[in-house]
């Protein structure tokens, strides 16, 4: 049983680490967006009533809205990117096709891939392709047509053609993995341009080597350049065409050991991108052609072909590579892509809290002041009231006295 077909129901793929993290961080930013919008609305509301919010603070908070919006936009486009490099005809396109379980990219003898090809998932049921600098969708019915379209266009080798393939036809594409196929590293003098244009945001690099020969200087040089631009890139080395070993079984183990040692040395001592133990998990001996044939036959797309000696072992090793690759790419992408976003999210939430705290303490101050004023007014009223009482009492006494006085005088006069 192919564990990857059972995945459809159980969904225990390591890629889910990225998919779930992406969903979660998206939800969090959705909440932050609501929170920032509420804050802006609230500030506009109190701005109308009171002088406690100054314009600067309102402006700052309004800017958060567009910032959060921008982050959400980038987030929705974030994906895991894997780029394949190696000499012409080593089988780069074949490896991608085997992983995608379909003949999507052109492959063949000689120099086949003549520009960069990016395969990514699309929601529609029909695949299409878009040339660099254009928005026009060109139809891709089959790989033959794709190759034909490329020849007709005569693209430069650094140019990129985007192939949009229905998500529902492939789990890797559904889970946001984007594949980049390249022309052979030996056919171009423009390696630096390639790295600048296509490699800086790649999460994983796969060096497709030819197990029939050995690692070449051009291949090594390319990865030396990559590792000067990126700190510790994740590199897998596939010794492809390992089916050729079936014809020379007497040397199989020795040849494998030779390739293994050279590949480990390259990753550990030359590039210094991993430890010897990690390197053991990054080097595989496979046959892309066989895997693709087997998978197409499994899906009933082609008739099954006779199996070469050792096929099963190579097939398992390919699946092992896929598993390790999925773990590596999803963990790496979560770290590099979401770490920055969560730092910025935290920063925005903190800044917003400070602004709201300031408003709160200003409001508190204003309230205290008003209370104080009220008290002073009350005190004055009380004093006036007391004075009034005193005055009226005094008046009463005086009037009383006057009346008494008048009475006395009147009765005295009457008596007299
Ligand atoms: P360019 O695009 O020209 O740089 O080549 P590529 O690296 O993309 O190689 P491609 O996938 O086109 O394969 C070249 C030829 O090698 C094709 O005819 C494939 O069928 C064949 N091929 C690929 N992988 C294997 C393999 O594992 N074993 C054998 N025997 N042939 C293979
Ligand atoms: Mg190719």
Coordinates of C-alpha atoms and ligand atoms in Angstrom, one line a residue:
X1 CA 0.0 0.0 0.0
X2 CA 1.3 3.4 -0.9
X3 CA 1.2 5.4 2.3
X4 CA 0.7 8.5 0.2
X5 CA -2.6 7.4 -1.2
X6 CA -3.9 6.6 2.3
X7 CA -2.9 10.2 3.2
X8 CA -6.0 11.4 1.2
X9 CA -8.2 10.2 4.1
X10 CA -6.0 10.5 7.1
X11 CA -4.1 13.7 6.2
X12 CA -1.2 13.1 8.4
X13 CA 1.3 14.6 5.9
X14 CA 4.1 16.7 7.4
X15 CA 3.0 19.4 5.0
X16 CA 0.0 19.9 7.3
X17 CA 2.4 21.6 9.8
X18 CA 2.6 24.5 7.3
X19 CA -1.0 24.3 6.2
X20 CA -2.3 24.4 9.8
X21 CA 0.1 27.1 10.9
X22 CA -0.9 29.2 7.9
X23 CA -4.6 28.9 8.8
X24 CA -3.9 29.7 12.4
X25 CA -1.8 32.8 11.7
X26 CA -4.4 33.9 9.2
X27 CA -7.1 33.6 11.8
X28 CA -5.0 35.5 14.3
X29 CA -4.4 38.3 11.8
X30 CA -8.2 38.4 11.1
X31 CA -8.7 39.0 14.8
X32 CA -6.0 41.7 14.9
X33 CA -7.7 43.3 11.9
X34 CA -11.1 43.4 13.7
X35 CA -9.5 44.7 16.8
X36 CA -7.6 47.5 15.0
X37 CA -10.7 48.5 13.1
X38 CA -12.8 48.6 16.3
X39 CA -10.1 50.8 17.9
X40 CA -10.1 53.2 14.9
X41 CA -13.9 53.5 15.0
X42 CA -13.9 54.1 18.8
X43 CA -11.2 56.8 18.4
X44 CA -13.2 58.6 15.7
X45 CA -16.2 58.4 18.0
X46 CA -14.5 60.0 21.0
X47 CA -12.6 62.4 18.8
X48 CA -15.9 64.0 18.0
X49 CA -16.8 64.4 21.7
X50 CA -13.6 65.2 23.5
X51 CA -10.1 66.5 23.1
X52 CA -8.5 63.4 24.7
X53 CA -7.4 61.8 21.4
X54 CA -5.0 63.8 19.4
X55 CA -4.9 63.5 15.6
X56 CA -1.5 61.9 15.6
X57 CA -2.7 58.9 17.6
X58 CA -5.7 58.5 15.3
X59 CA -3.4 58.6 12.2
X60 CA -1.1 56.0 13.7
X61 CA -3.9 53.7 14.5
X62 CA -5.4 54.1 11.0
X63 CA -2.0 53.1 9.5
X64 CA -2.2 49.8 11.5
X65 CA -5.3 49.0 9.5
X66 CA -3.4 49.1 6.2
X67 CA -0.4 47.4 7.7
X68 CA -2.4 44.4 9.0
X69 CA -4.2 44.3 5.6
X70 CA -0.9 44.1 3.8
X71 CA 0.3 41.3 6.1
X72 CA -2.9 39.3 5.4
X73 CA -2.3 39.8 1.7
X74 CA 1.2 38.5 1.9
X75 CA 0.1 35.6 4.1
X76 CA -2.5 34.5 1.7
X77 CA 0.2 34.2 -1.0
X78 CA 2.7 32.5 1.2
X79 CA 3.7 29.0 0.1
X80 CA 6.5 26.5 0.3
X81 CA 8.9 26.7 -2.5
X82 CA 11.2 24.0 -3.7
X83 CA 13.7 24.6 -6.5
X84 CA 15.4 21.8 -8.6
X85 CA 18.9 22.3 -10.0
X86 CA 21.5 20.0 -11.7
X87 CA 23.2 19.3 -15.0
X88 CA 21.2 18.9 -18.2
X89 CA 19.4 15.6 -18.6
X90 CA 20.0 14.5 -15.0
X91 CA 16.3 14.2 -14.6
X92 CA 15.2 17.4 -12.8
X93 CA 11.9 17.6 -14.7
X94 CA 11.4 13.8 -14.3
X95 CA 11.7 14.1 -10.5
X96 CA 9.1 16.8 -10.4
X97 CA 6.8 14.9 -12.6
X98 CA 7.2 11.8 -10.4
X99 CA 6.4 13.8 -7.3
X100 CA 3.4 15.4 -9.0
X101 CA 2.3 12.0 -10.3
X102 CA 1.7 13.3 -13.8
X103 CA 3.7 14.2 -16.9
X104 CA 3.3 17.9 -16.3
X105 CA 6.8 19.2 -17.3
X106 CA 8.5 18.4 -20.6
X107 CA 11.3 15.8 -20.2
X108 CA 13.5 14.1 -22.7
X109 CA 16.9 13.5 -23.9
X110 CA 19.2 16.4 -24.8
X111 CA 18.7 19.9 -23.5
X112 CA 14.9 20.0 -22.9
X113 CA 14.0 22.6 -20.3
X114 CA 14.9 26.0 -21.8
X115 CA 13.6 28.4 -19.2
X116 CA 12.4 28.4 -15.6
X117 CA 9.1 26.6 -15.0
X118 CA 7.1 27.1 -11.9
X119 CA 4.3 24.7 -11.1
X120 CA 1.7 25.8 -8.6
X121 CA -1.8 24.8 -7.6
X122 CA -4.9 26.6 -8.9
X123 CA -8.5 26.3 -7.9
X124 CA -9.9 25.8 -11.4
X125 CA -10.4 22.3 -13.0
X126 CA -8.4 23.2 -16.1
X127 CA -4.6 23.7 -16.1
X128 CA -3.2 26.8 -17.8
X129 CA 0.1 28.6 -18.1
X130 CA 1.1 32.3 -17.9
X131 CA 4.3 33.7 -19.5
X132 CA 6.5 36.1 -17.6
X133 CA 5.3 39.7 -17.9
X134 CA 1.9 38.7 -19.2
X135 CA -1.4 38.0 -17.6
X136 CA -2.9 36.0 -20.5
X137 CA -3.8 32.5 -19.7
X138 CA -2.6 30.0 -22.2
X139 CA -4.1 26.5 -22.3
X140 CA -2.0 23.5 -21.4
X141 CA -3.8 20.3 -22.5
X142 CA -0.7 18.1 -22.3
X143 CA 2.9 18.2 -21.7
X144 CA 3.6 18.1 -25.5
X145 CA 1.7 21.3 -26.0
X146 CA 3.5 22.9 -23.1
X147 CA 6.8 22.1 -24.6
X148 CA 5.5 23.3 -28.0
X149 CA 4.3 26.6 -26.5
X150 CA 7.7 27.2 -25.0
X151 CA 9.6 26.5 -28.2
X152 CA 7.4 28.8 -30.1
X153 CA 7.9 31.6 -27.7
X154 CA 11.7 31.3 -27.7
X155 CA 12.0 32.4 -24.1
X156 CA 15.3 33.4 -22.5
X157 CA 16.7 30.8 -20.1
X158 CA 16.2 33.1 -17.0
X159 CA 12.6 33.7 -17.8
X160 CA 9.8 32.1 -15.9
X161 CA 6.7 30.4 -17.1
X162 CA 4.1 29.7 -14.5
X163 CA 2.1 26.5 -14.8
X164 CA -1.1 26.5 -12.9
X165 CA -2.2 22.9 -12.3
X166 CA -5.6 22.0 -10.6
X167 CA -5.1 21.6 -6.9
X168 CA -7.5 18.7 -6.8
X169 CA -5.3 16.6 -9.0
X170 CA -2.3 16.7 -6.6
X171 CA -1.9 16.7 -2.8
X172 CA 1.4 18.5 -2.9
X173 CA -0.1 21.4 -4.8
X174 CA -3.2 21.4 -2.7
X175 CA -0.9 21.8 0.4
X176 CA 0.8 24.9 -1.1
X177 CA 4.0 23.5 -2.4
X178 CA 5.3 25.3 -5.4
X179 CA 7.9 23.6 -7.7
X180 CA 10.5 25.3 -9.7
X181 CA 12.2 23.5 -12.6
X182 CA 15.3 25.0 -14.2
X183 CA 17.5 24.5 -17.3
X184 CA 20.7 22.6 -16.6
X185 CA 23.3 24.6 -14.6
X186 CA 25.8 23.8 -17.3
X187 CA 24.0 25.7 -20.1
X188 CA 24.1 29.2 -18.7
X189 CA 26.7 31.8 -17.8
X190 CA 23.9 33.7 -15.8
X191 CA 23.9 31.7 -12.6
X192 CA 24.0 34.9 -10.4
X193 CA 20.9 36.3 -12.2
X194 CA 19.1 32.9 -11.6
X195 CA 19.9 33.0 -7.9
X196 CA 18.6 36.6 -7.6
X197 CA 15.5 36.0 -9.6
X198 CA 14.4 32.5 -8.5
X199 CA 16.3 31.3 -5.4
X200 CA 16.2 33.8 -2.6
X201 CA 12.8 32.8 -1.4
X202 CA 13.2 29.0 -1.9
X203 CA 12.7 26.9 1.2
X204 CA 14.4 23.8 -0.1
X205 CA 16.8 23.1 -3.0
X206 CA 17.1 19.7 -4.6
X207 CA 20.3 18.9 -6.5
X208 CA 19.4 16.3 -9.0
X209 CA 22.7 14.5 -9.7
X210 CA 23.4 11.7 -12.1
X211 CA 24.3 8.5 -10.3
X212 CA 25.9 7.2 -13.5
X213 CA 28.6 9.8 -13.2
X214 CA 29.5 11.9 -10.1
X215 CA 28.9 15.4 -8.7
X216 CA 30.2 17.9 -11.2
X217 CA 32.1 21.2 -10.6
X218 CA 29.4 23.2 -12.3
X219 CA 26.8 21.8 -10.0
X220 CA 29.0 22.4 -6.9
X221 CA 29.8 25.9 -8.0
X222 CA 26.1 26.8 -8.3
X223 CA 25.4 25.6 -4.8
X224 CA 28.5 27.5 -3.5
X225 CA 27.0 30.6 -4.9
X226 CA 23.6 29.8 -3.4
X227 CA 25.1 29.3 0.1
X228 CA 26.9 32.7 -0.1
X229 CA 23.5 34.4 -0.6
X230 CA 21.4 32.3 1.8
X231 CA 22.5 31.2 5.3
X232 CA 22.3 27.5 5.6
X233 CA 20.0 26.6 2.7
X234 CA 18.2 23.3 2.9
X235 CA 19.7 21.1 0.2
X236 CA 18.7 17.5 -0.8
X237 CA 20.9 15.5 -3.1
X238 CA 19.2 13.0 -5.3
X239 CA 21.4 10.5 -7.1
X240 CA 19.0 9.9 -10.0
X241 CA 19.2 7.2 -12.6
X242 CA 20.1 4.7 -9.9
X243 CA 18.2 2.0 -12.0
X244 CA 21.4 1.9 -14.0
X245 CA 23.1 0.2 -11.1
X246 CA 21.0 -2.9 -11.8
X247 CA 23.1 -3.6 -14.8
X248 CA 26.3 -3.6 -12.7
X249 CA 25.2 -5.3 -9.4
X250 CA 28.8 -6.3 -8.5
X251 CA 29.8 -2.7 -7.9
X252 CA 26.5 -1.4 -6.6
X253 CA 27.5 -1.1 -2.9
X254 CA 30.9 0.4 -3.7
X255 CA 29.5 2.9 -6.1
X256 CA 26.8 3.9 -3.6
X257 CA 29.4 4.4 -0.9
X258 CA 31.5 6.5 -3.2
X259 CA 28.5 8.8 -4.1
X260 CA 27.4 8.9 -0.5
X261 CA 30.8 10.0 0.8
X262 CA 31.3 12.6 -1.8
X263 CA 27.8 14.0 -1.3
X264 CA 28.2 14.1 2.5
X265 CA 31.6 15.9 2.2
X266 CA 30.0 18.4 -0.2
X267 CA 27.2 19.3 2.2
X268 CA 29.2 19.1 5.4
X269 CA 32.8 20.1 4.7
X270 CA 32.4 22.3 1.5
X271 CA 29.1 24.0 1.9
X272 CA 29.0 23.6 5.7
X273 CA 25.2 23.6 5.6
X274 CA 24.6 20.6 7.9
X275 CA 26.1 18.0 10.2
X276 CA 27.2 14.5 9.0
X277 CA 24.1 13.1 10.7
X278 CA 21.8 15.5 9.0
X279 CA 23.5 14.9 5.7
X280 CA 22.6 11.2 5.9
X281 CA 18.9 12.2 5.8
X282 CA 19.5 14.4 2.8
X283 CA 21.0 12.0 0.3
X284 CA 19.0 9.5 -1.7
X285 CA 19.5 7.0 -4.5
X286 CA 16.4 6.9 -6.8
X287 CA 15.1 6.5 -10.2
X288 CA 12.6 9.2 -11.1
X289 CA 11.7 7.6 -14.4
X290 CA 10.7 4.3 -12.7
X291 CA 8.6 6.1 -10.0
X292 CA 6.8 8.1 -12.6
X293 CA 6.1 5.1 -14.8
X294 CA 4.9 3.1 -11.8
X295 CA 2.6 5.9 -10.6
X296 CA 1.1 6.5 -14.0
X297 CA 0.4 2.8 -14.3
X298 CA -1.1 2.7 -10.8
X299 CA -3.5 5.5 -11.9
X300 CA -4.3 3.5 -15.0
X301 CA -2.9 6.2 -17.3
X302 CA -0.3 3.9 -18.9
X303 CA 0.2 0.1 -19.2
X304 CA 2.6 -1.2 -16.5
X305 CA 6.2 -1.8 -17.7
X306 CA 8.4 -4.7 -16.7
X307 CA 10.2 -3.9 -13.4
X308 CA 14.0 -3.7 -13.3
X309 CA 15.9 -5.5 -10.5
X310 CA 15.8 -3.5 -7.3
X311 CA 12.8 -1.4 -8.3
X312 CA 11.0 -1.8 -5.0
X313 CA 14.0 -0.6 -3.0
X314 CA 14.4 2.4 -5.2
X315 CA 10.7 3.2 -5.0
X316 CA 10.7 3.0 -1.2
X317 CA 13.8 5.3 -1.2
X318 CA 11.9 7.8 -3.3
X319 CA 9.0 7.7 -0.9
X320 CA 11.5 8.1 2.0
X321 CA 12.9 11.2 0.2
X322 CA 9.4 12.6 -0.2
X323 CA 8.6 12.2 3.5
X324 CA 11.9 13.8 4.6
X325 CA 11.4 16.6 2.0
X326 CA 7.9 17.3 3.3
X327 CA 9.0 17.5 6.9
X328 CA 12.0 19.8 6.0
X329 CA 10.1 22.2 3.8
X330 CA 7.1 22.7 6.0
X331 CA 9.2 23.3 9.1
X332 CA 11.5 25.6 7.3
X333 CA 8.7 27.6 5.7
X334 CA 6.9 28.0 8.9
X335 CA 10.0 29.4 10.5
X336 CA 11.1 31.7 7.7
X337 CA 7.7 32.9 6.6
X338 CA 5.6 33.1 9.7
X339 CA 8.2 34.2 12.2
X340 CA 8.4 37.7 10.7
X341 CA 4.7 38.0 10.5
X342 CA 4.1 37.0 14.1
X343 CA 6.8 39.4 15.3
X344 CA 5.0 42.2 13.4
X345 CA 1.6 41.1 14.7
X346 CA 3.0 41.3 18.3
X347 CA 4.4 44.7 17.6
X348 CA 1.2 46.1 16.2
X349 CA -0.9 44.6 19.1
X350 CA 1.6 46.2 21.6
X351 CA 1.6 49.6 19.9
X352 CA -2.2 49.6 19.8
X353 CA -2.4 48.7 23.5
X354 CA -0.1 51.6 24.3
X355 CA -2.3 54.1 22.3
X356 CA -5.4 52.8 24.1
X357 CA -3.7 52.9 27.5
X358 CA -2.8 56.5 26.9
X359 CA -6.4 57.4 25.9
X360 CA -7.6 55.7 29.0
X361 CA -5.2 57.5 31.4
X362 CA -6.0 60.8 29.7
X363 CA -9.7 60.2 30.1
X364 CA -9.1 59.3 33.8
X365 CA -7.2 62.5 34.3
X366 CA -10.0 64.5 32.7
X367 CA -12.5 62.8 34.9
X368 CA -10.5 63.6 38.1
X369 CA -10.1 67.2 37.0
X370 CA -13.9 67.6 36.4
X371 CA -14.6 66.0 39.8
X372 CA -12.2 68.5 41.4
X373 CA -13.9 71.4 39.7
X374 CA -17.3 70.2 40.7
X375 CA -16.1 69.9 44.3
X376 CA -14.8 73.5 44.2
X377 CA -18.1 74.7 42.9
X378 CA -20.0 72.8 45.5
X379 CA -17.8 74.2 48.2
X380 CA -18.6 77.7 47.0
X381 CA -22.3 77.0 47.0
X382 CA -22.2 75.7 50.5
X383 CA -20.3 78.7 51.7
X384 CA -22.8 81.1 50.1
X385 CA -25.7 79.1 51.6
X386 CA -24.1 79.4 55.1
X387 CA -23.5 83.0 54.6
X388 CA -27.1 83.5 53.5
X389 CA -28.3 81.7 56.6
X390 CA -26.1 83.8 58.8
X391 CA -27.2 87.0 57.1
X392 CA -30.9 86.1 57.2
X393 CA -30.6 85.2 60.8
X394 CA -28.9 88.5 61.6
X395 CA -31.6 90.3 59.6
X396 CA -34.3 88.5 61.5
X397 CA -32.8 89.5 64.8
X398 CA -32.4 93.1 63.7
X399 CA -36.0 93.2 62.5
X400 CA -37.1 91.6 65.7
X401 CA -35.2 94.2 67.7
X402 CA -36.5 97.0 65.5
X403 CA -40.1 95.8 66.0
X404 CA -39.5 95.5 69.7
X405 CA -38.0 98.9 69.8
X406 CA -40.9 100.4 67.8
X407 CA -43.4 98.6 70.1
X408 CA -41.7 99.9 73.2
X409 CA -41.7 103.3 71.8
X410 CA -45.3 103.2 70.7
X411 CA -46.5 101.9 74.0
X412 CA -44.4 104.5 75.8
X413 CA -45.9 107.2 73.7
X414 CA -49.4 106.0 74.4
X415 CA -48.8 105.8 78.1
X416 CA -47.4 109.3 78.1
Ligands
LIG1 P1 17.0 19.4 -19.0 O1 15.7 19.9 -18.8 O2 17.4 19.2 -20.4 O3 18.0 20.1 -18.2 O4 17.0 17.9 -18.3 P2 16.3 17.3 -17.0 O5 17.3 17.4 -15.9 O6 15.0 18.0 -16.8 O7 16.1 15.8 -17.4 P3 14.7 15.1 -17.9 O8 13.8 14.9 -16.8 O9 14.3 15.8 -19.1 O10 15.3 13.7 -18.2 C1 16.2 13.5 -19.3 C2 16.1 12.1 -19.8 O11 16.5 11.1 -18.8 C3 14.7 11.7 -20.2 O12 14.7 10.9 -21.3 C4 14.2 10.9 -19.0 O13 13.2 9.9 -19.4 C5 15.5 10.2 -18.6 N1 15.5 9.9 -17.1 C6 15.1 10.7 -16.1 N2 15.2 10.0 -14.9 C7 15.7 8.8 -15.2 C8 16.0 7.7 -14.4 O14 15.9 7.7 -13.2 N3 16.5 6.6 -15.0 C9 16.6 6.5 -16.4 N4 17.1 5.4 -16.9 N5 16.3 7.6 -17.2 C10 15.9 8.7 -16.6
LIG2 MG1 14.1 19.5 -17.6

